[in-house]
Amino acid sequence: MNKILELREKRAKLWDSAKAFLDSRRNEQGLLSAEDTATYEKMEADVVNLGKEIERLERQAVLDLELARPTSSAITHRPGQSQEPEKTGRASSEYKAAFWKAMKNKASFEVQNALQVGTDSEGGYLVPDEFERTLIQALEEANLMRQLANVIATASGDKKIPVVASKGTASWVDEEGAIPESDDAFGQVIIGAYKLATLIKVSEELLSDSVFSLEQYIAREFARRIGNKEEEAFFTGNGTGKPTGIFSATGGASLGVTTTGAAVTMDELMDLYHSLKAPYRNNAVFITNDATIKAIRKLKDGGGQYLWQPSLRLGEPDTLLNRPIKTSVYVPEIAAGAKVMAFGDFSYYWIADRQGRSFQRLNELFAVTGQVGFKATQRVDGKLILAEAVKVLQMKA
């Protein structure tokens, strides 16, 4: 490598000398004599030849590295196993395989020993880590609020979230005047865990069919049932035995606008938009029911343009007043006194998942009908941490 560097420096100096010679030997017409021409061409040829020599040495260095490379790598793992480090606990492949063997009733001492990692107090088995992540992904696809809200995981006990209830202010004071005290007031929002459960039944014939994917079926069915019930509570739950919803009278979003009639008008949508403080509008989203969207599509602004604008690009949502608008069947439809639309930054709605989700196989309960039950439970809570971050539109009573 040092030889290559030396030749590069030598070629650079030689080229500088050739250019200097050329500039100094030109006559008034800018031409060289025959003798100077031969000298310059020799200097130029030396530059070219040095370049070729450098290229040869560089190719040689590459070949030397290639030939010096080991022809095989040392064996650092058991033959037949992946070189990736083996995961432990509920994330291990052993636990995952044992879990599904137990779900399919393929009992063995190997299965029971492996499942000791996940035995819980209720007699079920905690879902393997890999499968639990599959469930979370499925829930996000089936649940609008999980896409917009802030989702956290809690291990045990209530989660206490400090919230600034009121903020202090500055004051104008005279010279040498006393500065008045103005403290912030802090409150707490407590997120607990409510139990959500479902029971899935599978026939023994289907369970024993090797073509049937038990993992995919349970993940999909669990996501559908749990996701629908979760989303309903995240919007309309009253906080009694279930999460507190966005539209809840207590603990929900603050009121932005009340309509003056039985229909939503353009002015009221504008009022709802501006009832939300400007900093929250940067990430704000409209959420309403499909039936309400149908009524809003007919509204126009002062310039004759429709307020609702369909998306023209794949992956982008429709917009209302240049903000995304999403729909959910669990948002109340237009009716007297109903809260039919929410607008705000839904990242201030917190969803707390109590780890972990649990499955239990029920062999005897449905044995008379030739079925096997699977009990799935989840503990979850949800609350709006800051009421001013979301505003709702309420119909006239």
GROMACS .gro file of C-alpha atoms in nm:
model
  397
    1MET     CA    1   0.000   0.000   0.000
    2ASN     CA    2   0.292   0.236   0.071
    3LYS     CA    3   0.430   0.164  -0.279
    4ILE     CA    4   0.101   0.267  -0.434
    5LEU     CA    5   0.096   0.588  -0.232
    6GLU     CA    6   0.454   0.670  -0.340
    7LEU     CA    7   0.369   0.616  -0.706
    8ARG     CA    8   0.058   0.836  -0.677
    9GLU     CA    9   0.267   1.118  -0.529
   10LYS     CA   10   0.535   1.072  -0.795
   11ARG     CA   11   0.276   1.083  -1.075
   12ALA     CA   12   0.122   1.398  -0.932
   13LYS     CA   13   0.458   1.575  -0.918
   14LEU     CA   14   0.546   1.458  -1.269
   15TRP     CA   15   0.218   1.590  -1.405
   16ASP     CA   16   0.275   1.927  -1.237
   17SER     CA   17   0.621   1.938  -1.396
   18ALA     CA   18   0.481   1.849  -1.739
   19LYS     CA   19   0.223   2.129  -1.719
   20ALA     CA   20   0.486   2.379  -1.604
   21PHE     CA   21   0.720   2.272  -1.888
   22LEU     CA   22   0.441   2.305  -2.140
   23ASP     CA   23   0.349   2.657  -2.025
   24SER     CA   24   0.711   2.774  -2.021
   25ARG     CA   25   0.807   2.637  -2.365
   26ARG     CA   26   0.522   2.772  -2.578
   27ASN     CA   27   0.618   3.038  -2.825
   28GLU     CA   28   0.420   3.347  -2.923
   29GLN     CA   29   0.186   3.135  -3.133
   30GLY     CA   30   0.135   2.891  -2.844
   31LEU     CA   31   0.331   2.612  -3.014
   32LEU     CA   32   0.623   2.394  -2.908
   33SER     CA   33   0.939   2.323  -3.095
   34ALA     CA   34   1.001   1.971  -3.220
   35GLU     CA   35   1.254   1.909  -2.944
   36ASP     CA   36   1.024   2.043  -2.669
   37THR     CA   37   0.736   1.841  -2.812
   38ALA     CA   38   0.938   1.519  -2.782
   39THR     CA   39   1.038   1.606  -2.426
   40TYR     CA   40   0.677   1.681  -2.325
   41GLU     CA   41   0.542   1.365  -2.487
   42LYS     CA   42   0.801   1.162  -2.295
   43MET     CA   43   0.690   1.326  -1.968
   44GLU     CA   44   0.326   1.261  -2.056
   45ALA     CA   45   0.404   0.897  -2.137
   46ASP     CA   46   0.571   0.860  -1.798
   47VAL     CA   47   0.255   0.991  -1.630
   48VAL     CA   48   0.042   0.740  -1.823
   49ASN     CA   49   0.277   0.452  -1.747
   50LEU     CA   50   0.277   0.538  -1.376
   51GLY     CA   51  -0.102   0.533  -1.382
   52LYS     CA   52  -0.101   0.187  -1.539
   53GLU     CA   53   0.147   0.063  -1.280
   54ILE     CA   54  -0.070   0.198  -0.997
   55GLU     CA   55  -0.374   0.018  -1.141
   56ARG     CA   56  -0.178  -0.309  -1.163
   57LEU     CA   57  -0.064  -0.279  -0.801
   58GLU     CA   58  -0.417  -0.204  -0.683
   59ARG     CA   59  -0.556  -0.509  -0.866
   60GLN     CA   60  -0.278  -0.716  -0.717
   61ALA     CA   61  -0.368  -0.595  -0.366
   62VAL     CA   62  -0.731  -0.693  -0.420
   63LEU     CA   63  -0.630  -1.041  -0.539
   64ASP     CA   64  -0.400  -1.084  -0.241
   65LEU     CA   65  -0.686  -1.004  -0.001
   66GLU     CA   66  -0.920  -1.240  -0.183
   67LEU     CA   67  -0.671  -1.528  -0.179
   68ALA     CA   68  -0.585  -1.466   0.188
   69ARG     CA   69  -0.951  -1.493   0.289
   70PRO     CA   70  -1.029  -1.817   0.482
   71THR     CA   71  -1.202  -2.085   0.277
   72SER     CA   72  -1.434  -2.179   0.567
   73SER     CA   73  -1.557  -2.029   0.891
   74ALA     CA   74  -1.518  -2.178   1.235
   75ILE     CA   75  -1.819  -2.369   1.371
   76THR     CA   76  -1.953  -2.171   1.666
   77HIS     CA   77  -2.296  -2.339   1.695
   78ARG     CA   78  -2.451  -2.682   1.686
   79PRO     CA   79  -2.480  -2.827   1.333
   80GLY     CA   80  -2.830  -2.775   1.200
   81GLN     CA   81  -2.904  -2.479   1.426
   82SER     CA   82  -2.921  -2.111   1.336
   83GLN     CA   83  -2.619  -1.893   1.413
   84GLU     CA   84  -2.850  -1.636   1.574
   85PRO     CA   85  -2.839  -1.638   1.956
   86GLU     CA   86  -3.113  -1.852   2.107
   87LYS     CA   87  -3.385  -1.652   2.281
   88THR     CA   88  -3.479  -1.737   2.637
   89GLY     CA   89  -3.795  -1.749   2.847
   90ARG     CA   90  -4.126  -1.707   2.665
   91ALA     CA   91  -3.940  -1.593   2.353
   92SER     CA   92  -3.752  -1.922   2.313
   93SER     CA   93  -3.837  -2.156   2.028
   94GLU     CA   94  -3.869  -2.440   2.282
   95TYR     CA   95  -4.142  -2.258   2.473
   96LYS     CA   96  -4.321  -2.159   2.153
   97ALA     CA   97  -4.327  -2.516   2.024
   98ALA     CA   98  -4.438  -2.651   2.362
   99PHE     CA   99  -4.714  -2.392   2.389
  100TRP     CA  100  -4.877  -2.493   2.063
  101LYS     CA  101  -4.831  -2.861   2.135
  102ALA     CA  102  -5.020  -2.806   2.459
  103MET     CA  103  -5.291  -2.610   2.276
  104LYS     CA  104  -5.331  -2.905   2.039
  105ASN     CA  105  -5.327  -3.150   2.335
  106LYS     CA  106  -5.003  -3.318   2.232
  107ALA     CA  107  -4.901  -3.378   2.591
  108SER     CA  108  -4.555  -3.503   2.686
  109PHE     CA  109  -4.306  -3.455   2.967
  110GLU     CA  110  -4.104  -3.236   2.732
  111VAL     CA  111  -4.405  -3.009   2.679
  112GLN     CA  112  -4.484  -2.975   3.048
  113ASN     CA  113  -4.125  -2.902   3.144
  114ALA     CA  114  -4.095  -2.629   2.885
  115LEU     CA  115  -4.425  -2.469   2.983
  116GLN     CA  116  -4.317  -2.421   3.341
  117VAL     CA  117  -4.173  -2.091   3.221
  118GLY     CA  118  -4.518  -1.952   3.145
  119THR     CA  119  -4.748  -2.107   3.405
  120ASP     CA  120  -4.967  -1.839   3.561
  121SER     CA  121  -5.187  -1.833   3.870
  122GLU     CA  122  -5.507  -1.887   3.672
  123GLY     CA  123  -5.405  -2.227   3.537
  124GLY     CA  124  -5.340  -2.102   3.185
  125TYR     CA  125  -5.024  -2.031   2.993
  126LEU     CA  126  -4.892  -1.691   2.897
  127VAL     CA  127  -4.875  -1.643   2.524
  128PRO     CA  128  -4.523  -1.689   2.379
  129ASP     CA  129  -4.347  -1.361   2.310
  130GLU     CA  130  -4.341  -1.410   1.934
  131PHE     CA  131  -4.713  -1.488   1.923
  132GLU     CA  132  -4.795  -1.199   2.156
  133ARG     CA  133  -4.639  -0.960   1.910
  134THR     CA  134  -4.855  -1.116   1.637
  135LEU     CA  135  -5.162  -1.040   1.845
  136ILE     CA  136  -5.061  -0.680   1.901
  137GLN     CA  137  -5.016  -0.629   1.529
  138ALA     CA  138  -5.355  -0.782   1.460
  139LEU     CA  139  -5.517  -0.557   1.721
  140GLU     CA  140  -5.367  -0.249   1.558
  141GLU     CA  141  -5.516  -0.347   1.224
  142ALA     CA  142  -5.860  -0.403   1.373
  143ASN     CA  143  -5.868  -0.112   1.616
  144LEU     CA  144  -5.861   0.252   1.503
  145MET     CA  145  -5.779   0.393   1.847
  146ARG     CA  146  -5.469   0.174   1.882
  147GLN     CA  147  -5.333   0.338   1.566
  148LEU     CA  148  -5.381   0.690   1.702
  149ALA     CA  149  -5.342   0.656   2.079
  150ASN     CA  150  -5.032   0.619   2.296
  151VAL     CA  151  -5.004   0.250   2.389
  152ILE     CA  152  -4.799   0.156   2.696
  153ALA     CA  153  -4.737  -0.171   2.880
  154THR     CA  154  -4.769  -0.206   3.258
  155ALA     CA  155  -4.648  -0.495   3.469
  156SER     CA  156  -4.864  -0.464   3.781
  157GLY     CA  157  -5.056  -0.211   3.986
  158ASP     CA  158  -5.216   0.114   3.876
  159LYS     CA  159  -5.023   0.350   3.651
  160LYS     CA  160  -5.020   0.704   3.792
  161ILE     CA  161  -4.968   0.973   3.531
  162PRO     CA  162  -4.889   1.328   3.655
  163VAL     CA  163  -5.081   1.600   3.473
  164VAL     CA  164  -5.049   1.979   3.503
  165ALA     CA  165  -5.399   2.092   3.603
  166SER     CA  166  -5.328   2.467   3.587
  167LYS     CA  167  -5.023   2.672   3.495
  168GLY     CA  168  -4.869   2.969   3.671
  169THR     CA  169  -4.839   3.308   3.506
  170ALA     CA  170  -4.594   3.600   3.501
  171SER     CA  171  -4.687   3.947   3.630
  172TRP     CA  172  -4.581   4.305   3.568
  173VAL     CA  173  -4.429   4.451   3.884
  174ASP     CA  174  -4.299   4.793   3.982
  175GLU     CA  175  -3.933   4.851   4.057
  176GLU     CA  176  -3.848   4.690   4.392
  177GLY     CA  177  -4.205   4.561   4.404
  178ALA     CA  178  -4.292   4.219   4.542
  179ILE     CA  179  -4.320   3.942   4.286
  180PRO     CA  180  -4.649   3.754   4.334
  181GLU     CA  181  -4.639   3.376   4.365
  182SER     CA  182  -4.790   3.174   4.085
  183ASP     CA  183  -4.747   2.801   4.115
  184ASP     CA  184  -4.845   2.523   3.879
  185ALA     CA  185  -5.112   2.285   4.007
  186PHE     CA  186  -5.056   1.917   3.945
  187GLY     CA  187  -5.304   1.632   3.931
  188GLN     CA  188  -5.293   1.260   3.860
  189VAL     CA  189  -5.467   1.034   3.615
  190ILE     CA  190  -5.472   0.671   3.725
  191ILE     CA  191  -5.483   0.397   3.464
  192GLY     CA  192  -5.572   0.053   3.595
  193ALA     CA  193  -5.658  -0.270   3.416
  194TYR     CA  194  -6.000  -0.410   3.325
  195LYS     CA  195  -6.041  -0.771   3.224
  196LEU     CA  196  -6.160  -0.848   2.875
  197ALA     CA  197  -6.222  -1.212   2.788
  198THR     CA  198  -6.352  -1.428   2.506
  199LEU     CA  199  -6.408  -1.799   2.450
  200ILE     CA  200  -6.317  -1.967   2.123
  201LYS     CA  201  -6.445  -2.317   2.034
  202VAL     CA  202  -6.278  -2.544   1.779
  203SER     CA  203  -6.395  -2.889   1.675
  204GLU     CA  204  -6.168  -3.181   1.759
  205GLU     CA  205  -6.156  -3.284   1.392
  206LEU     CA  206  -6.041  -2.941   1.283
  207LEU     CA  207  -5.789  -2.924   1.566
  208SER     CA  208  -5.627  -3.251   1.467
  209ASP     CA  209  -5.604  -3.149   1.102
  210SER     CA  210  -5.241  -3.074   1.028
  211VAL     CA  211  -5.345  -2.836   0.749
  212PHE     CA  212  -5.537  -2.616   0.995
  213SER     CA  213  -5.324  -2.331   1.134
  214LEU     CA  214  -5.433  -2.290   1.495
  215GLU     CA  215  -5.199  -1.994   1.545
  216GLN     CA  216  -5.344  -1.789   1.259
  217TYR     CA  217  -5.704  -1.870   1.347
  218ILE     CA  218  -5.673  -1.776   1.714
  219ALA     CA  219  -5.478  -1.460   1.635
  220ARG     CA  220  -5.736  -1.346   1.381
  221GLU     CA  221  -6.041  -1.437   1.588
  222PHE     CA  222  -5.896  -1.297   1.910
  223ALA     CA  223  -5.808  -0.973   1.730
  224ARG     CA  224  -6.156  -0.938   1.586
  225ARG     CA  225  -6.342  -0.996   1.913
  226ILE     CA  226  -6.107  -0.811   2.146
  227GLY     CA  227  -6.038  -0.532   1.897
  228ASN     CA  228  -6.407  -0.455   1.842
  229LYS     CA  229  -6.488  -0.452   2.213
  230GLU     CA  230  -6.183  -0.242   2.291
  231GLU     CA  231  -6.261   0.021   2.029
  232GLU     CA  232  -6.621   0.049   2.149
  233ALA     CA  233  -6.497   0.117   2.503
  234PHE     CA  234  -6.225   0.359   2.387
  235PHE     CA  235  -6.499   0.574   2.230
  236THR     CA  236  -6.806   0.531   2.451
  237GLY     CA  237  -6.689   0.351   2.767
  238ASN     CA  238  -6.803   0.504   3.096
  239GLY     CA  239  -6.508   0.390   3.308
  240THR     CA  240  -6.715   0.141   3.509
  241GLY     CA  241  -6.565  -0.203   3.454
  242LYS     CA  242  -6.422  -0.082   3.123
  243PRO     CA  243  -6.198   0.198   2.986
  244THR     CA  244  -6.315   0.562   2.979
  245GLY     CA  245  -6.406   0.663   2.626
  246ILE     CA  246  -6.345   0.982   2.431
  247PHE     CA  247  -6.719   1.061   2.427
  248SER     CA  248  -6.775   0.980   2.795
  249ALA     CA  249  -6.953   1.252   2.993
  250THR     CA  250  -6.702   1.208   3.277
  251GLY     CA  251  -6.333   1.184   3.197
  252GLY     CA  252  -6.385   1.222   2.822
  253ALA     CA  253  -6.300   1.500   2.580
  254SER     CA  254  -6.408   1.858   2.645
  255LEU     CA  255  -6.704   2.006   2.458
  256GLY     CA  256  -6.608   2.212   2.156
  257VAL     CA  257  -6.932   2.299   1.980
  258THR     CA  258  -7.305   2.234   2.026
  259THR     CA  259  -7.509   2.253   1.707
  260THR     CA  260  -7.798   2.496   1.676
  261GLY     CA  261  -8.015   2.254   1.481
  262ALA     CA  262  -8.068   1.892   1.390
  263ALA     CA  263  -7.795   1.897   1.123
  264VAL     CA  264  -7.425   1.982   1.122
  265THR     CA  265  -7.337   2.303   0.937
  266MET     CA  266  -7.017   2.435   0.784
  267ASP     CA  267  -6.991   2.711   1.045
  268GLU     CA  268  -7.013   2.457   1.327
  269LEU     CA  269  -6.733   2.248   1.177
  270MET     CA  270  -6.520   2.561   1.154
  271ASP     CA  271  -6.604   2.641   1.516
  272LEU     CA  272  -6.503   2.286   1.618
  273TYR     CA  273  -6.173   2.324   1.433
  274HIS     CA  274  -6.087   2.650   1.605
  275SER     CA  275  -6.213   2.538   1.947
  276LEU     CA  276  -5.899   2.321   1.962
  277LYS     CA  277  -5.587   2.511   2.065
  278ALA     CA  278  -5.344   2.568   1.780
  279PRO     CA  279  -5.059   2.346   1.914
  280TYR     CA  280  -5.289   2.041   1.916
  281ARG     CA  281  -5.399   2.098   1.556
  282ASN     CA  282  -5.059   1.996   1.416
  283ASN     CA  283  -5.137   1.628   1.481
  284ALA     CA  284  -5.515   1.657   1.503
  285VAL     CA  285  -5.755   1.412   1.335
  286PHE     CA  286  -6.132   1.413   1.286
  287ILE     CA  287  -6.314   1.096   1.394
  288THR     CA  288  -6.682   1.039   1.322
  289ASN     CA  289  -6.937   0.788   1.196
  290ASP     CA  290  -6.991   0.695   0.831
  291ALA     CA  291  -7.346   0.831   0.849
  292THR     CA  292  -7.211   1.168   0.962
  293ILE     CA  293  -6.958   1.167   0.679
  294LYS     CA  294  -7.244   1.120   0.435
  295ALA     CA  295  -7.405   1.442   0.563
  296ILE     CA  296  -7.075   1.635   0.571
  297ARG     CA  297  -6.991   1.548   0.209
  298LYS     CA  298  -7.267   1.784   0.095
  299LEU     CA  299  -7.128   2.088   0.279
  300LYS     CA  300  -6.941   2.361   0.086
  301ASP     CA  301  -6.733   2.657   0.192
  302GLY     CA  302  -6.790   3.018   0.084
  303GLY     CA  303  -6.601   2.957  -0.242
  304GLY     CA  304  -6.821   2.667  -0.343
  305GLN     CA  305  -6.559   2.402  -0.261
  306TYR     CA  306  -6.663   2.092  -0.072
  307LEU     CA  307  -6.523   2.073   0.282
  308TRP     CA  308  -6.463   1.700   0.254
  309GLN     CA  309  -6.185   1.609   0.014
  310PRO     CA  310  -6.119   1.250  -0.097
  311SER     CA  311  -5.765   1.122  -0.097
  312LEU     CA  312  -5.601   1.098  -0.439
  313ARG     CA  313  -5.290   0.909  -0.322
  314LEU     CA  314  -5.260   0.556  -0.196
  315GLY     CA  315  -5.218   0.540   0.182
  316GLU     CA  316  -5.335   0.895   0.250
  317PRO     CA  317  -5.668   0.950   0.435
  318ASP     CA  318  -5.956   1.170   0.326
  319THR     CA  319  -5.945   1.522   0.466
  320LEU     CA  320  -6.181   1.772   0.624
  321LEU     CA  321  -6.056   2.131   0.653
  322ASN     CA  322  -5.717   1.992   0.542
  323ARG     CA  323  -5.697   1.751   0.837
  324PRO     CA  324  -5.730   1.370   0.814
  325ILE     CA  325  -6.075   1.229   0.884
  326LYS     CA  326  -6.132   0.872   0.998
  327THR     CA  327  -6.447   0.675   1.071
  328SER     CA  328  -6.557   0.420   1.328
  329VAL     CA  329  -6.889   0.241   1.366
  330TYR     CA  330  -6.865   0.299   1.742
  331VAL     CA  331  -6.891   0.677   1.716
  332PRO     CA  332  -7.258   0.774   1.780
  333GLU     CA  333  -7.470   0.867   1.478
  334ILE     CA  334  -7.650   1.199   1.442
  335ALA     CA  335  -7.928   1.218   1.701
  336ALA     CA  336  -8.058   1.471   1.951
  337GLY     CA  337  -7.798   1.532   2.223
  338ALA     CA  338  -7.546   1.285   2.077
  339LYS     CA  339  -7.174   1.355   2.051
  340VAL     CA  340  -7.111   1.274   1.687
  341MET     CA  341  -6.757   1.394   1.613
  342ALA     CA  342  -6.421   1.435   1.786
  343PHE     CA  343  -6.131   1.648   1.669
  344GLY     CA  344  -5.793   1.653   1.837
  345ASP     CA  345  -5.457   1.496   1.904
  346PHE     CA  346  -5.543   1.141   2.005
  347SER     CA  347  -5.190   1.064   2.123
  348TYR     CA  348  -5.311   1.212   2.454
  349TYR     CA  349  -5.542   0.911   2.487
  350TRP     CA  350  -5.336   0.646   2.666
  351ILE     CA  351  -5.399   0.273   2.637
  352ALA     CA  352  -5.236   0.058   2.905
  353ASP     CA  353  -5.187  -0.314   2.834
  354ARG     CA  354  -5.129  -0.524   3.143
  355GLN     CA  355  -4.883  -0.796   3.046
  356GLY     CA  356  -4.943  -1.053   2.943
  357ARG     CA  357  -5.232  -1.202   2.755
  358SER     CA  358  -5.325  -1.551   2.863
  359PHE     CA  359  -5.468  -1.857   2.687
  360GLN     CA  360  -5.614  -2.166   2.849
  361ARG     CA  361  -5.735  -2.483   2.681
  362LEU     CA  362  -6.067  -2.620   2.808
  363ASN     CA  363  -6.086  -2.991   2.733
  364GLU     CA  364  -6.393  -3.109   2.927
  365LEU     CA  365  -6.638  -2.818   2.906
  366PHE     CA  366  -6.741  -2.884   2.545
  367ALA     CA  367  -6.635  -3.251   2.520
  368VAL     CA  368  -6.994  -3.372   2.478
  369THR     CA  369  -7.024  -3.178   2.152
  370GLY     CA  370  -6.682  -3.283   2.026
  371GLN     CA  371  -6.529  -2.939   2.068
  372VAL     CA  372  -6.234  -2.788   2.252
  373GLY     CA  373  -6.253  -2.443   2.405
  374PHE     CA  374  -5.983  -2.181   2.423
  375LYS     CA  375  -6.021  -1.906   2.681
  376ALA     CA  376  -5.840  -1.583   2.599
  377THR     CA  377  -5.809  -1.300   2.852
  378GLN     CA  378  -5.655  -0.956   2.839
  379ARG     CA  379  -5.633  -0.674   3.091
  380VAL     CA  380  -5.644  -0.324   2.947
  381ASP     CA  381  -5.748   0.030   3.035
  382GLY     CA  382  -5.767   0.356   2.843
  383LYS     CA  383  -5.814   0.721   2.940
  384LEU     CA  384  -5.780   1.065   2.790
  385ILE     CA  385  -5.492   1.221   2.984
  386LEU     CA  386  -5.558   1.582   2.881
  387ALA     CA  387  -5.920   1.678   2.812
  388GLU     CA  388  -5.830   1.993   2.617
  389ALA     CA  389  -5.634   1.791   2.359
  390VAL     CA  390  -5.959   1.661   2.203
  391LYS     CA  391  -6.281   1.853   2.135
  392VAL     CA  392  -6.619   1.701   2.054
  393LEU     CA  393  -6.916   1.823   1.853
  394GLN     CA  394  -7.250   1.759   2.023
  395MET     CA  395  -7.593   1.777   1.860
  396LYS     CA  396  -7.861   2.005   2.002
  397ALA     CA  397  -8.069   1.829   2.265
   0.00000   0.00000   0.00000
